[in-house]
Coordinates of C-alpha atoms in Angstrom, one line a residue:
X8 CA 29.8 43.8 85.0
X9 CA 30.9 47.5 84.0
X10 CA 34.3 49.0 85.0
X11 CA 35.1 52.8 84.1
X12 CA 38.6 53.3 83.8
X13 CA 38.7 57.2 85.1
X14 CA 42.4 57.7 83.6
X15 CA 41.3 56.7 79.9
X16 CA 37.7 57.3 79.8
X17 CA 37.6 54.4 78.8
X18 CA 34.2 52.0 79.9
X19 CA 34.5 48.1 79.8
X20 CA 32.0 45.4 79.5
X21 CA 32.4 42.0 80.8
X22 CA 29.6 39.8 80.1
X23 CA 28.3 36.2 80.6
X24 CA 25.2 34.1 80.4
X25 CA 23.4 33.2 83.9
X26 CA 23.0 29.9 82.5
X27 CA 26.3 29.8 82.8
X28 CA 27.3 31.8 85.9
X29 CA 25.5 33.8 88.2
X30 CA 26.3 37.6 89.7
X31 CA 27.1 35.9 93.1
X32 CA 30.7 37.3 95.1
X33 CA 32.4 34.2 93.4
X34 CA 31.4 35.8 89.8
X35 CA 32.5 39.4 90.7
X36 CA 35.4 38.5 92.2
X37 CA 36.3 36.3 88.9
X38 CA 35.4 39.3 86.9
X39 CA 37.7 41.5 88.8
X40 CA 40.6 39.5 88.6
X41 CA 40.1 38.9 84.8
X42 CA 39.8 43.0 84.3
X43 CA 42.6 43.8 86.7
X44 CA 44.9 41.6 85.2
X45 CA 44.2 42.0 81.4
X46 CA 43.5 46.0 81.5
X47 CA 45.2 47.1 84.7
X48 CA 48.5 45.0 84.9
X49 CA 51.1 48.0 84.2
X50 CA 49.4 49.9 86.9
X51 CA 51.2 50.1 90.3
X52 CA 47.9 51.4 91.9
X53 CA 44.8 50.1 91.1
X54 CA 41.6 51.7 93.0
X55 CA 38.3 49.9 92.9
X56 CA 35.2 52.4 93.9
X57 CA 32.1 50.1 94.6
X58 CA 28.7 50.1 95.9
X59 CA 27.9 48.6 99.6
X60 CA 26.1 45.4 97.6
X61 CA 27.0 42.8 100.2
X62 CA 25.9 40.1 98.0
X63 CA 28.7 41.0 95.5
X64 CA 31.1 43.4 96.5
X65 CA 31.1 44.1 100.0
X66 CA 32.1 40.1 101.3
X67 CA 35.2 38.4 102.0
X68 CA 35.1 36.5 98.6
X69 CA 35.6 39.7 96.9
X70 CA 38.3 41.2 98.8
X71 CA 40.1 38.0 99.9
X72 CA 40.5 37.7 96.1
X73 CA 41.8 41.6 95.2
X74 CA 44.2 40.4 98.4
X75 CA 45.5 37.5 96.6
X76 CA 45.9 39.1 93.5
X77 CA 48.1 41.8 94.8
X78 CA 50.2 39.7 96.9
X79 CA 51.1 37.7 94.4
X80 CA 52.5 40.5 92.1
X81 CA 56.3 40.6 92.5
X82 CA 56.7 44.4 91.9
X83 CA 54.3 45.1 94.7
X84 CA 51.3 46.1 92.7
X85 CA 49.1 48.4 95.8
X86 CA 44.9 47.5 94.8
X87 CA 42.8 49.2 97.1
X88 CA 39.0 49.1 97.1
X89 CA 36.8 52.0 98.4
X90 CA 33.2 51.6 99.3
X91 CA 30.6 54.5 99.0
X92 CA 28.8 55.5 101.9
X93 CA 25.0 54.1 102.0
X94 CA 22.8 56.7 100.1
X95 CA 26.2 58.6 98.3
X96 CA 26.8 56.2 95.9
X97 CA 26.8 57.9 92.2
X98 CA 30.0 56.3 90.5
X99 CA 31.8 57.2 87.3
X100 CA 30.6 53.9 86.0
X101 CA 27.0 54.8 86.8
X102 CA 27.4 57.0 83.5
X103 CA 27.8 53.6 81.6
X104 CA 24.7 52.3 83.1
X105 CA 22.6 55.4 82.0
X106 CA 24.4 55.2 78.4
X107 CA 23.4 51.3 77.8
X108 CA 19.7 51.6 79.7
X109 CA 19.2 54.3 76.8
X110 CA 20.3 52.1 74.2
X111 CA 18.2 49.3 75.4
X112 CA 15.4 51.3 75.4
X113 CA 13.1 50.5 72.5
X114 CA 15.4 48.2 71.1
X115 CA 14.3 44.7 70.1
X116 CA 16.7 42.2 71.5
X117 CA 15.9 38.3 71.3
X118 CA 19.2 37.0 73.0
X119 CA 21.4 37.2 75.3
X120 CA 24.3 37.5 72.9
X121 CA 22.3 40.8 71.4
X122 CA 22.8 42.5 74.3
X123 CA 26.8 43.0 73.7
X124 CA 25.8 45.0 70.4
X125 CA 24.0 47.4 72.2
X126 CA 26.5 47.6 74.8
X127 CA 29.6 48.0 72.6
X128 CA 27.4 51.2 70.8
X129 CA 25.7 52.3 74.2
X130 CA 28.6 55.4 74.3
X131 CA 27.3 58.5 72.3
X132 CA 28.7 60.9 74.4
X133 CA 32.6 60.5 73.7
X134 CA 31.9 58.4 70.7
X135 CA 34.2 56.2 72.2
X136 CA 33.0 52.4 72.2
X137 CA 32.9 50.5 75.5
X138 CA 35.2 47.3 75.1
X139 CA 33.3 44.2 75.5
X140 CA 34.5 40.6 76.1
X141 CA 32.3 37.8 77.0
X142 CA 34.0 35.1 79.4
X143 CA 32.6 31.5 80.4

């Protein structure tokens, strides 16, 4: 799962093995709590900007989770989540996903665990590496 954080420029990777987990709501919403809470905790406003994908984003799961997580923050931490209108849906993050596809291309990779490599040296426009953490 990618975030782009807009304030930074800074992209983030968080990865895992389907054998483990798959890239069902309970996954992103997991994902999204572990980001929010390790990268975004000094923030006061948080804004998620996501596709319509009701498998993973646009469900209860998912935003009974961001819900939680904000209510339970004693200095009133405000998350909001934005959804992109059907067919209008080109993201800040989607740069990250042309970055990596172009680093994947032509490159020989015979795990899973490869793929982080090529992730963390995807970025050659700002020469700025995504960050990268693979959870369980």
């Amino acid at each position: 799962m990618f975030f782009f954080v807009k304030s930074s420029k800074q992209g983030y990777c968080i990865c895992w093995s389907e054998l483990e987990g798959k890239r069902g709501s309970n996954e992103v919403a997991s994902c999204l709590n572990h980001f929010a809470t390790k990268h975004l905790s000094a923030k006061r406003h948080i804004t998620f900007y996501s596709d319509g994908c009701p498998d993973q984003n646009k469900n209860n799961v998912v935003v009974t989770a961001l819900c939680h997580k904000a209510h339970n923050r004693p200095d009133g931490q405000v998350v909001e989540v934005k959804f992109f209108e059907s067919g209008h849906t080109h993201m800040d993050v989607d740069s990250v996903h042309a970055n990596i596809e172009r680093a994947c291309t032509g490159t020989e990779i015979g795990s899973p665990g490869e793929y982080v490599q090529v992730f963390k040296s995807a970025n050659k426009d700002d020469h700025l590496p995504y960050i990268c953490e693979e959870v369980e």
